[in-house]
Coordinates of C-alpha atoms in Angstrom, one line a residue:
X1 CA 130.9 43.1 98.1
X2 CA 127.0 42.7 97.9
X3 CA 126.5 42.0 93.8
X4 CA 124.1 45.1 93.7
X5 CA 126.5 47.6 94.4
X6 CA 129.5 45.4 92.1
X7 CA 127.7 46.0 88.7
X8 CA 128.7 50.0 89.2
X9 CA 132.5 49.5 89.7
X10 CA 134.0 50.4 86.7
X11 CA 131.1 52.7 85.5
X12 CA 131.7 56.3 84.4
X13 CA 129.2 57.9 86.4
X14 CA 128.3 61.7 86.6
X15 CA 129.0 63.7 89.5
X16 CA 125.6 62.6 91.3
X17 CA 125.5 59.1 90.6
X18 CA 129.0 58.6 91.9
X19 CA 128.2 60.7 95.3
X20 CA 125.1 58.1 95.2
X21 CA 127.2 55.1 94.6
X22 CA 129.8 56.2 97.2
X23 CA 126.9 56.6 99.9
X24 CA 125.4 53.3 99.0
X25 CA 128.8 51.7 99.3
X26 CA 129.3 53.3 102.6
X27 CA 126.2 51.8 104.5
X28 CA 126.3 49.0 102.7
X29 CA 129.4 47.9 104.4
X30 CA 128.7 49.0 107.7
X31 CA 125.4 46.9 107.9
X32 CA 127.2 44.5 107.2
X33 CA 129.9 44.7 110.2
X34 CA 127.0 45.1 112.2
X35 CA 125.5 41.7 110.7
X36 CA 128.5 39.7 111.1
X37 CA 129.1 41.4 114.6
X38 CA 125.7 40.4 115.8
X39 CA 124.9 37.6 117.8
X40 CA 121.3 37.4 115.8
X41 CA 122.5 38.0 112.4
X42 CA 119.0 38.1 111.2
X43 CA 118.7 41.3 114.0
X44 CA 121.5 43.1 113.7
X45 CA 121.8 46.5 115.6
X46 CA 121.4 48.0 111.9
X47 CA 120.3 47.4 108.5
X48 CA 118.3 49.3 105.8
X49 CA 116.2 48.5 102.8
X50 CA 116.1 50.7 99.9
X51 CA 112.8 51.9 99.0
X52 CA 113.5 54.3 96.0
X53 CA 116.1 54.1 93.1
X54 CA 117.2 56.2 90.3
X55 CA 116.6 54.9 86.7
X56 CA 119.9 53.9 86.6
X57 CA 119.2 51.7 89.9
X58 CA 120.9 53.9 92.5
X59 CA 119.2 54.5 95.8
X60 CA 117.7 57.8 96.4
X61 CA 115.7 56.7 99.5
X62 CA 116.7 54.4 102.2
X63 CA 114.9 52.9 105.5
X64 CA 116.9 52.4 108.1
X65 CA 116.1 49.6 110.7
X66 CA 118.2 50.9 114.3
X67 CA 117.6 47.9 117.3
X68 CA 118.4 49.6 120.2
X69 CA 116.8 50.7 123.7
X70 CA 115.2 54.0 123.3
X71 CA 112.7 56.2 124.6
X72 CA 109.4 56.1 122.0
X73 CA 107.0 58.2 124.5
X74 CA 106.4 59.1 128.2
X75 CA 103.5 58.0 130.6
X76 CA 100.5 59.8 131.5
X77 CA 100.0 63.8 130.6
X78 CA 101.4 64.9 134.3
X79 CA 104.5 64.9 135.7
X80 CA 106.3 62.6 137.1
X81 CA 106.0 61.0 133.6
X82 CA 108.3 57.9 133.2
X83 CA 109.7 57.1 130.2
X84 CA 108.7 54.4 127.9
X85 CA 110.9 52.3 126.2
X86 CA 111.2 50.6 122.8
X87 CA 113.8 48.5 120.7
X88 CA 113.3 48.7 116.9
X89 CA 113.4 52.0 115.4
X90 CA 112.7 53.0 111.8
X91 CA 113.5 55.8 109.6
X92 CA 113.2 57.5 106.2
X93 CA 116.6 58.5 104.9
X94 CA 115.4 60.9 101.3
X95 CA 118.2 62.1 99.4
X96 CA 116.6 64.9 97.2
X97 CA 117.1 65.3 93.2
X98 CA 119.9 68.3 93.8
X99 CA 121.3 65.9 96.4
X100 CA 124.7 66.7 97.1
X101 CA 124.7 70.9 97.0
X102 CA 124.3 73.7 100.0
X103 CA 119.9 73.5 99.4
X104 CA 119.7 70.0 99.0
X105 CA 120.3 68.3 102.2
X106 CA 119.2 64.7 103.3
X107 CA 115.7 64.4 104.4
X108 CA 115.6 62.0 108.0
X109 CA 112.1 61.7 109.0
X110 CA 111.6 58.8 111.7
X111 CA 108.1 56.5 110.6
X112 CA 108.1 55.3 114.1
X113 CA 107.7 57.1 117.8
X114 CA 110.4 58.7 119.1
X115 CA 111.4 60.5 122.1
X116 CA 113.7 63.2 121.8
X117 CA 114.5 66.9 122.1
X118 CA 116.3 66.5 118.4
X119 CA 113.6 64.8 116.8
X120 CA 109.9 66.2 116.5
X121 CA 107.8 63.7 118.4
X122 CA 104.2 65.4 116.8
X123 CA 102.7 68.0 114.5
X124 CA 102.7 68.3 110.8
X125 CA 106.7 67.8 111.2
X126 CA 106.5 64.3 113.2
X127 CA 109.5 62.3 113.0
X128 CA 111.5 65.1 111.7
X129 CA 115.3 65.0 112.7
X130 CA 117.1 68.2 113.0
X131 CA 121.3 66.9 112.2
X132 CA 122.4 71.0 111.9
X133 CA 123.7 69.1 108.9
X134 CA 124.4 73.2 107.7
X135 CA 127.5 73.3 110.0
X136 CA 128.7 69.9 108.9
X137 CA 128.7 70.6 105.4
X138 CA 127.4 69.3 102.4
X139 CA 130.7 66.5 102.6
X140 CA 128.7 65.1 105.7
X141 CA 128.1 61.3 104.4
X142 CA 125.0 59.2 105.0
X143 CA 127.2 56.5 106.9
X144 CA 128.0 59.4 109.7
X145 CA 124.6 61.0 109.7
X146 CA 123.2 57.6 110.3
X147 CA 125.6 57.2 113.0
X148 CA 124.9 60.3 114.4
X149 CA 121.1 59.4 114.6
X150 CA 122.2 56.0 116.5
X151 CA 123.5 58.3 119.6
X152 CA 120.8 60.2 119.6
X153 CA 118.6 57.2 120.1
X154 CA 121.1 55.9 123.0
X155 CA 121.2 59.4 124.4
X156 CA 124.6 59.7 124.1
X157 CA 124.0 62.9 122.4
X158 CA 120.8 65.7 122.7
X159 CA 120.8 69.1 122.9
X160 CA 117.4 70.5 125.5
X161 CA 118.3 74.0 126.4
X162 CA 116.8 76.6 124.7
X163 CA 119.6 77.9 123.0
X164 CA 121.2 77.5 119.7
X165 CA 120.7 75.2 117.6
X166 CA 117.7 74.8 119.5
X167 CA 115.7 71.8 120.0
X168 CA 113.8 70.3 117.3
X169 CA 110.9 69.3 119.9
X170 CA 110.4 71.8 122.5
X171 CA 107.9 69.5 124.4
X172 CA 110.4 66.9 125.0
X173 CA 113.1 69.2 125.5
X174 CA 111.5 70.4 128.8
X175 CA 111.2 67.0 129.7
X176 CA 114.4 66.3 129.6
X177 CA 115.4 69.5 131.5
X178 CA 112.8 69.2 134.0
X179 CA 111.9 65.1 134.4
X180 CA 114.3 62.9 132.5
X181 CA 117.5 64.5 133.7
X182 CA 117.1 65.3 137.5
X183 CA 115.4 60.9 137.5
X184 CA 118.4 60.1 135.4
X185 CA 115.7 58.5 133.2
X186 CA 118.2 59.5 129.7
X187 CA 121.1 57.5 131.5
X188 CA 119.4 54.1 130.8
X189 CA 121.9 51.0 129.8
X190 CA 122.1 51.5 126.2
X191 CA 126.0 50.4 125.6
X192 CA 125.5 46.5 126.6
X193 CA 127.6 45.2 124.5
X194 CA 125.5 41.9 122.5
X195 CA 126.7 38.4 123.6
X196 CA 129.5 37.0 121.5
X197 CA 127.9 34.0 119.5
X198 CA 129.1 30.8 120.8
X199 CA 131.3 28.5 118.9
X200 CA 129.4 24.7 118.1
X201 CA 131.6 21.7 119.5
X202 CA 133.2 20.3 116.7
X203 CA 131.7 17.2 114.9
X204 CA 133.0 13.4 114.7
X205 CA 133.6 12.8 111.0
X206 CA 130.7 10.9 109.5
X207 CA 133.1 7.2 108.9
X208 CA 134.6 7.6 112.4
X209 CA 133.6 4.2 113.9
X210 CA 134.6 5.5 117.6
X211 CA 132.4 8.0 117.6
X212 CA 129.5 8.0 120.2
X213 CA 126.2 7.4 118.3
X214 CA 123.7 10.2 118.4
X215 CA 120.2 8.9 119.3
X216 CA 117.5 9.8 116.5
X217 CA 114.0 11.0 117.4
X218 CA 111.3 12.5 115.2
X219 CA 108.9 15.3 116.1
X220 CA 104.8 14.9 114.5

């Protein structure tokens, strides 16, 4: 368990902290699966750094690190406008001071470019992401909603027609509808799976006279 989050267990926390806590917990260990499945451990798929804490050292604000193929803008201001691709994605995860009740949702506002009809791409709102975290309740964890944000990046989930819930970013909706769809542009190869790590040939033993010499060199 990472040490930060071991000092809590067996702490009488108040309702909040231990909603906080249980978060933490949460997407602690599933950064960490996705460390130990990576083949890069030092770029795994995703990983967070917390950016704001309670007195008591509990997060209240993450930033969440998502490497993945995505859409972060289109080309040129008339159609046909291709999309352009990125691969590290970050974003603001605020959980406000009445965090957990009906009014006090979590904040996720992407800090970098993205394009898609559930996430506002401009404006005074840019980066917003609209969850319709309403209809999933206020038992919805951080470890899902985080998750849910992942597919959206892949485009394994979007909703473009106007209709309800609506989309977040109309401009990009009717891109989708209109240019990304009918070129297949959101189907792009986002479920590669990563390259298993190789294993390392096993050493001689240091005393093992048999073993074949390895030649030294140095590097200036």
């Amino acid at each position: 368990m990472n040490p930060a989050i071991e000092k809590f267990e067996g702490m009488e926390l108040n309702g909040r902290d231990a909603r906080l806590l249980k978060e933490w917990k949460e997407l602690d260990a599933l950064c960490a699966k996705r460390k130990r499945e990576s083949a890069n451990p030092f770029k795994p798929s995703l990983s967070y750094i917390i950016r704001r804490k309670t007195p008591t050292g509990l997060p209240t604000e993450f930033e969440i690190w998502y490497r993945c193929k995505s859409i972060v803008g289109v080309e040129g201001d008339e159609p046909p406008r291709k999309p352009i691709f990125g691969n590290l994605h970050k974003m603001s995860v605020v959980l406000p001071n009445n965090y957990p009740s009906a009014d006090g949702n979590p904040v996720f506002t992407f800090i970098t470019d993205i394009w898609h009809p559930n996430i506002r791409y401009s404006g005074s709102f840019k980066g917003h992401v609209c969850l319709t975290i309403k209809e999933m309740g206020v038992l919805a964890s951080i470890k899902d909603l985080v998750l849910r944000v992942e597919r959206y990046l892949k485009y394994q989930m979007y909703h473009a027609q106007n209709t309800y819930p609506y989309p977040e970013d109309q401009a990009v909706a009717e891109w989708v509808r209109e240019e990304g769809e009918p070129n297949g542009w959101v189907k792009f190869a986002q479920d590669k799976p990563e390259p298993a790590p190789q294993p390392k040939a096993p050493e001689a033993p240091a005393d093992d006279e048999t073993a074949p010499k390895k030649k030294m060199s140095l590097s200036i």
